Coordinates of C-alpha atoms and ligand atoms in Angstrom, one line a residue:
X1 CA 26.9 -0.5 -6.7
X2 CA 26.7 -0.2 -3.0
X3 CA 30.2 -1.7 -1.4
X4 CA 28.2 -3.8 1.4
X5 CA 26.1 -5.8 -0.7
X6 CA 27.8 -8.7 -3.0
X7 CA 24.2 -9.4 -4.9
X8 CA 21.6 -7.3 -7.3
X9 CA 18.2 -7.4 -6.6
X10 CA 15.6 -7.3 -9.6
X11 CA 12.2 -5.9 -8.8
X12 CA 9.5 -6.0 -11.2
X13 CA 6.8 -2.5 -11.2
X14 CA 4.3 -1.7 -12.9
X15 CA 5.5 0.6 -16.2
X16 CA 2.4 2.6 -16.3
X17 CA -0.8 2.3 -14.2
X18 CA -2.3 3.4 -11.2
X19 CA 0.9 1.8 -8.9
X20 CA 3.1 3.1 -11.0
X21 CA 3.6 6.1 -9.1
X22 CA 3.4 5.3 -5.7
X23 CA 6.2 2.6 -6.1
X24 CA 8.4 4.7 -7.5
X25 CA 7.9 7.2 -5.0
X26 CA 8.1 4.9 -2.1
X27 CA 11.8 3.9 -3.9
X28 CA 12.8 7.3 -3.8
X29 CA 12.3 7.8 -0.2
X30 CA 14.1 4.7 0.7
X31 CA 16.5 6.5 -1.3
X32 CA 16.7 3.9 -3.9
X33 CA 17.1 5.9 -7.4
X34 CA 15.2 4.5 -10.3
X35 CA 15.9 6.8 -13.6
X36 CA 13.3 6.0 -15.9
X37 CA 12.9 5.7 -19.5
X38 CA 10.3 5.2 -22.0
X39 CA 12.1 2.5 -24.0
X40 CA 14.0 0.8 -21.4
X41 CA 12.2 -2.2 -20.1
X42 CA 15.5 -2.7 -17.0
X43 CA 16.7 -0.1 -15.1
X44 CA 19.4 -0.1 -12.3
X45 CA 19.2 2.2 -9.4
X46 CA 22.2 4.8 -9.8
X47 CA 23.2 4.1 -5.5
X48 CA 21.9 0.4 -4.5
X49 CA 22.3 -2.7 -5.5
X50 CA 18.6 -3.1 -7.0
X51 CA 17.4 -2.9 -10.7
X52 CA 13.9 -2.4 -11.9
X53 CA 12.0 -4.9 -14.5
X54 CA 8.9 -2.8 -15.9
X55 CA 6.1 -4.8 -17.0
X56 CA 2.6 -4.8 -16.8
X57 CA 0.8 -5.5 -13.5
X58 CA -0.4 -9.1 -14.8
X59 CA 3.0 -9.8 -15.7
X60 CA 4.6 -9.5 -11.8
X61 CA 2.9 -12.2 -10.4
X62 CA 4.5 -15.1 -13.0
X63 CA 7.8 -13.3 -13.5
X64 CA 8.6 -13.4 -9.7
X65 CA 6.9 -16.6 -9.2
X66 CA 9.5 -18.1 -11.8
X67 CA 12.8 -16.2 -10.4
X68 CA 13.1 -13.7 -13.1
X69 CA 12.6 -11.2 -10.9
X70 CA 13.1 -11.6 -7.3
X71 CA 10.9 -9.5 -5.6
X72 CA 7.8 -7.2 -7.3
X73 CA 5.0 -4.9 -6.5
X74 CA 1.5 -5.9 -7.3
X75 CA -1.8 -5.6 -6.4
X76 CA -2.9 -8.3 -3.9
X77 CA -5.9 -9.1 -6.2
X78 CA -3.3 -9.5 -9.1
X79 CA -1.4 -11.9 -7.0
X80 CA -4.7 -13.9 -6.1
X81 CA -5.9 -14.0 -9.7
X82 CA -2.9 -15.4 -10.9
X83 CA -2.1 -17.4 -8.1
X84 CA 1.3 -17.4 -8.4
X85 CA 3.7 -18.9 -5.9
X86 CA 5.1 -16.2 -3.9
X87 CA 6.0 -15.1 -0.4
X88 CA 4.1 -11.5 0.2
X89 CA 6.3 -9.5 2.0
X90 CA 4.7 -6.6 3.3
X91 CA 1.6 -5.1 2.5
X92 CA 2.4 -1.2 1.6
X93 CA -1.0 0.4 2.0
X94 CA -1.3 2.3 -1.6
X95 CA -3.8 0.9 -4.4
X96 CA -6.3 0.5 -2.2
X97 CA -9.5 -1.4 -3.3
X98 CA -11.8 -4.2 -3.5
X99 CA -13.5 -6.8 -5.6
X100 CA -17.2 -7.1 -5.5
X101 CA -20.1 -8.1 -6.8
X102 CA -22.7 -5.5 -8.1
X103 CA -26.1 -6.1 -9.7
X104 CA -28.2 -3.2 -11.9
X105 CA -29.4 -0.9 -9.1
X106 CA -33.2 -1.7 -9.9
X107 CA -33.0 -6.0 -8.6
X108 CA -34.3 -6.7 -5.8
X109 CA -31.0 -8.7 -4.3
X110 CA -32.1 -10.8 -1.4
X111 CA -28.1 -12.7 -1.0
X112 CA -25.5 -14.3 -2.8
X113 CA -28.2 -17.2 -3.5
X114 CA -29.7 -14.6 -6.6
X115 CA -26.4 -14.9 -8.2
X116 CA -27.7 -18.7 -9.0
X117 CA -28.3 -19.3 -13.3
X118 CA -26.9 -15.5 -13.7
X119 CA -24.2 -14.9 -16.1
X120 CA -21.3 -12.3 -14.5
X121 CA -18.8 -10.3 -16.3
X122 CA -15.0 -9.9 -15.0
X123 CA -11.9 -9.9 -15.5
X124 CA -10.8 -11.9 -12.3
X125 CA -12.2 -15.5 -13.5
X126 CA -10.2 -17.5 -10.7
X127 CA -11.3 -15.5 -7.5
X128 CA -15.1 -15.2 -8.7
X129 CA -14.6 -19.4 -9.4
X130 CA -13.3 -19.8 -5.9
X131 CA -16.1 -17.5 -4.6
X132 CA -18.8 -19.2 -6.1
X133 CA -17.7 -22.7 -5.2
X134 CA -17.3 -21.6 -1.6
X135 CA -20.8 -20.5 -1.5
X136 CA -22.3 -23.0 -3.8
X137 CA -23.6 -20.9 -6.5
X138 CA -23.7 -21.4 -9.8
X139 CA -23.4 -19.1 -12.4
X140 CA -22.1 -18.6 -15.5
X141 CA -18.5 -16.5 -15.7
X142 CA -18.5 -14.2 -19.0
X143 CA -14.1 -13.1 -19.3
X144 CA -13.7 -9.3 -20.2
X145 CA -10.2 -8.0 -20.1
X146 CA -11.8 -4.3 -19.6
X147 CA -14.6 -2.2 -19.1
X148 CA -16.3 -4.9 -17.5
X149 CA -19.0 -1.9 -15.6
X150 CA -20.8 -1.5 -19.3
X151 CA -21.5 -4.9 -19.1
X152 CA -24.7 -5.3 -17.7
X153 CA -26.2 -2.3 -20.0
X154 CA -25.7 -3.7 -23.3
X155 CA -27.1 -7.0 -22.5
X156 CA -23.4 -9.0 -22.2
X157 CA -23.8 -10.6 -18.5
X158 CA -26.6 -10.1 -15.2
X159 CA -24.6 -8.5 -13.1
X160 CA -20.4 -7.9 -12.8
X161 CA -17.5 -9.3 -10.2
X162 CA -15.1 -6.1 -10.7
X163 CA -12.6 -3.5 -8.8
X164 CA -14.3 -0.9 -6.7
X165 CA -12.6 2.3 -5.0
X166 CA -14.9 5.3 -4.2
X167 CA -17.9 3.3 -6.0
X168 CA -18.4 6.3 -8.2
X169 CA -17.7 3.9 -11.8
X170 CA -20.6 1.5 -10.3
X171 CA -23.1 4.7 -9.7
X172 CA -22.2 6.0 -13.3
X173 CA -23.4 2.3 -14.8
X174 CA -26.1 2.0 -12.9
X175 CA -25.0 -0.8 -10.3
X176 CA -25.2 -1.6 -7.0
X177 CA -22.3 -3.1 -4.8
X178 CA -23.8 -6.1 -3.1
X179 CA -21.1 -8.4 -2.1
X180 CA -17.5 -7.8 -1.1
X181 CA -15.0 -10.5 -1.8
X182 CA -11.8 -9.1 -1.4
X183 CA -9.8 -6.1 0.1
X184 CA -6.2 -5.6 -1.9
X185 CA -3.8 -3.4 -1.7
X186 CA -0.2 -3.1 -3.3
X187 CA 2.0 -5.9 -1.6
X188 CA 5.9 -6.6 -1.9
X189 CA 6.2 -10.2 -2.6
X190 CA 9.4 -12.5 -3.1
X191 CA 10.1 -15.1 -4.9
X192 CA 10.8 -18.4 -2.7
X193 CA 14.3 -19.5 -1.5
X194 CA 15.9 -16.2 -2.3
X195 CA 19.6 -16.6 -1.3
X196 CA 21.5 -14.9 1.2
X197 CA 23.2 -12.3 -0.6
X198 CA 19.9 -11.3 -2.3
X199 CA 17.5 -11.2 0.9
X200 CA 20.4 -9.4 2.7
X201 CA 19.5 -6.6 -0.2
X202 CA 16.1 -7.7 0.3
X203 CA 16.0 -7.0 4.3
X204 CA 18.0 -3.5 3.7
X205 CA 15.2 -2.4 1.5
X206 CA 13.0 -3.2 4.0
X207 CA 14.3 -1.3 7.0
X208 CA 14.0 1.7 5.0
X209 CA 10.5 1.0 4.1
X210 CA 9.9 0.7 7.2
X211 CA 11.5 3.6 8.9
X212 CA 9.3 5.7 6.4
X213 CA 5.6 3.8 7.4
X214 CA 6.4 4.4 10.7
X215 CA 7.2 8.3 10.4
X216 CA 4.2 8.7 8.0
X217 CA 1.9 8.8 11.6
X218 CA 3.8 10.5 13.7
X219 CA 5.2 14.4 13.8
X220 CA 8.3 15.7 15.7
X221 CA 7.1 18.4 18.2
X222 CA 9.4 21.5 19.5
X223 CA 7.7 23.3 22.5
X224 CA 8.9 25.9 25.8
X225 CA 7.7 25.5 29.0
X226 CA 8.2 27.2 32.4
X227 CA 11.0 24.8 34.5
X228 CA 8.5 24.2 37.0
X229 CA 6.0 23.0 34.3
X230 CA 8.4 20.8 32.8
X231 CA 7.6 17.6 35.1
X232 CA 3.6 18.1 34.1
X233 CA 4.1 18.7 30.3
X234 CA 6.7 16.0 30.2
X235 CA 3.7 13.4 32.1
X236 CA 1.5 14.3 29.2
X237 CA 4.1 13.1 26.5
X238 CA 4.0 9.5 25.2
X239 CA 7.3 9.9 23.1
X240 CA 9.5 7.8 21.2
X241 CA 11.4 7.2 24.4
X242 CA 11.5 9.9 27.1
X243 CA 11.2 13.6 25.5
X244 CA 14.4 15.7 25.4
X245 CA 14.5 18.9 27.6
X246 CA 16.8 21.4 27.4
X247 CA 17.3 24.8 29.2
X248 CA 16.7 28.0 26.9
X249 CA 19.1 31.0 27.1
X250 CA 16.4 32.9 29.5
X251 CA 16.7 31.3 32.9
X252 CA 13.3 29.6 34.2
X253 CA 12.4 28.2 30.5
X254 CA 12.6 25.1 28.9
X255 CA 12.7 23.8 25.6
X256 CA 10.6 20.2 25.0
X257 CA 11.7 18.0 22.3
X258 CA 9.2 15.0 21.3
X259 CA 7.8 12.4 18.5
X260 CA 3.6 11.9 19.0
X261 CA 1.0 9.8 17.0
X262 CA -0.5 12.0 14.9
X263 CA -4.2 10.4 15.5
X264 CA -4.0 12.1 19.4
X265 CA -2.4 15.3 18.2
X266 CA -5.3 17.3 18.7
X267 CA -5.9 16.3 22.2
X268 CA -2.1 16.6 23.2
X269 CA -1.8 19.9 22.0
X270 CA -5.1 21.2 24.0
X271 CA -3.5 19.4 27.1
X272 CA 0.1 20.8 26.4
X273 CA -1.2 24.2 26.3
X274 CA -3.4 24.4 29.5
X275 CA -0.1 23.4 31.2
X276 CA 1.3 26.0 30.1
X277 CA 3.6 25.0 27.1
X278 CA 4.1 28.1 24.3
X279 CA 5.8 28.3 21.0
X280 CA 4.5 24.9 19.9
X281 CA 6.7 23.7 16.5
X282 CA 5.1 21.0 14.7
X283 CA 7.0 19.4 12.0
X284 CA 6.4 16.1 9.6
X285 CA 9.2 13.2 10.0
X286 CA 10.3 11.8 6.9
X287 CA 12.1 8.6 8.5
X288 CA 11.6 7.1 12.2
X289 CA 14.2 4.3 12.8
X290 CA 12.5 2.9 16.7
Ligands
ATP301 P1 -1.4 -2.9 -16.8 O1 -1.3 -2.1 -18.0 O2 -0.1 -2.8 -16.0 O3 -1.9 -4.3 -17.0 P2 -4.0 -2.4 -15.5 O4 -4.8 -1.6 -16.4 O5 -4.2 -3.9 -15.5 O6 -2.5 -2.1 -15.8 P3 -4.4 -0.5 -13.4 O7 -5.7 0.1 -13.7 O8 -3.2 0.3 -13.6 O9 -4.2 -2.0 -14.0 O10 -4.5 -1.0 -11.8 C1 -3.4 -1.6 -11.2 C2 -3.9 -2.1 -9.8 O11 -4.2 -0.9 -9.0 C3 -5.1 -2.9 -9.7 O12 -4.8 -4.3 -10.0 C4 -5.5 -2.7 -8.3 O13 -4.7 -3.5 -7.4 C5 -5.1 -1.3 -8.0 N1 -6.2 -0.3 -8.0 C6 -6.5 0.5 -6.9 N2 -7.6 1.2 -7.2 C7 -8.1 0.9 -8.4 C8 -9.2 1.3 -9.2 N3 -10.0 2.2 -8.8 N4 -9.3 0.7 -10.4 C9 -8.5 -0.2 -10.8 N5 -7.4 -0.6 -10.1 C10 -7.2 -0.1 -8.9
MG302 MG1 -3.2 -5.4 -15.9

């Protein structure tokens, strides 16, 4: 255990699924070292004070909720359907999706009113109640724990309240997105009142996750320049702070050090190179402390 922190912190993933991944990569390039193993359910971290509860997804919400975890990663539509009492930390960007509505392709939907008498399928009972209620409809809520997109063809519910990514599962059954509830993505969430020891863990684990998001836009760029186009090319740079410039071992040239967003990449480099910069290095940035 690291010698700074006095407290372990126990986060709760997913064991297998479609976050599994991406939290344990995300761990790893905070540098946080989960070994894992099919048959054990709590694993500590080999070089910080963390240890990993794997459970399923549905699982999280509860066990952090309840303090026997103290953080977890979950989908936020988990997290709503379970409505447990947490604080969500940070959103993290991976597991991106939605819940929606979708009707067979061939109904003519008109708005949420057609939803009225229908019977829907899903396995998120709660947030379709809390839709429905806030749009005073009423319809009748059929629970299926999976393949709720086969619903509608054999005759079990009208139409279906389910996860949508690319929308290809809905095309393949013959449905039709018509309403979007909810956006989710993965989300760090605590359990209330953590104490001090733990949220100074807690806050540590953050930094790093968020030195990483903010490196994962931008790129470290390396060019040379003529000294007396230094003062131009250096205008043209937003960088982190000011760009570095140092003198190369040929007299009259310049080498430009600088961090740029990636979206205005492009455009820079079009810019840089008019001005007269040459020899332009591009390289990815695995962690940008501001
Ligand atoms: P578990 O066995 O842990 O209960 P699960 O089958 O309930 O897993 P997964 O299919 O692994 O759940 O999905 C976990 C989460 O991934 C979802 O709750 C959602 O937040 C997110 N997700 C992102 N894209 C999709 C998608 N296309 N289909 C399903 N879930 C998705
Ligand atoms: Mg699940």
């Amino acid at each position: 255990m690291s010698h700074q922190f006095s407290a372990m912190l126990r986060i709760a993933i997913q064991s297998k699924g479609r976050l599994h991944d991406d939290t344990i990569s995300l761990l790893r390039e905070a540098d946080i070292k989960i070994r894992e193993s099919k048959r054990t359910l709590l694993v500590q971290a080999s070089n910080f004070p963390v240890e990993a509860l794997f459970l399923r997804d549905d699982d999280i919400p509860e066990t952090v909720a309840t303090g026997v975890a103290d953080v977890g990663i979950v989908g936020l539509n988990e997290l709503e359907e379970k409505g447990a009492d947490c604080e969500i930390v940070r959103h993290l960007g991976f597991g991106a999706c939605r819940l929606s509505l979708a009707v067979p392709k061939e109904e003519a939907y008109s708005g949420p009113q057609w939803f009225n008498g229908k019977t829907i399928a899903t396995s998120y009972p709660a947030i379709l109640r809390r839709y429905l209620k806030q749009q005073r409809l009423t319809a009748t809520i059929h629970v299926i724990s999976g393949s709720v997109e086969i619903s509608t063809g054999v005759g079990l519910a009208d139409a279906i309240f389910d996860i949508v990514s690319s929308g290809s599962t809905l095309v393949n059954n013959n449905l039709r997105e018509v309403e979007t509830v909810m956006q989710s993505d993965a989300v760090l969430v605590a359990r209330k009142n953590l104490e001090p020891e733990k949220r100074a863990v807690l806050n540590e684990m953050l930094f790093r996750f968020d030195a990483i998001k903010n490196a994962e836009t931008k790129k470290y760029v390396l060019l040379n320049a003529p000294a007396e186009k230094v003062d131009e090319i250096t205008a043209l740079l937003p960088g982190v702070k000011s760009p570095t410039v140092m003198p190369l071992a040929e007299s009259g040239w310049c080498s430009i050090h600088t961090v740029i967003d990636e979206d205005r990449f492009w455009e820079l480099i079009g810019k840089l190179k008019a001005a007269g910069a040459q020899g332009i290095l591009v390289m990815d940035i695995e962690k940008l402390i501001a």
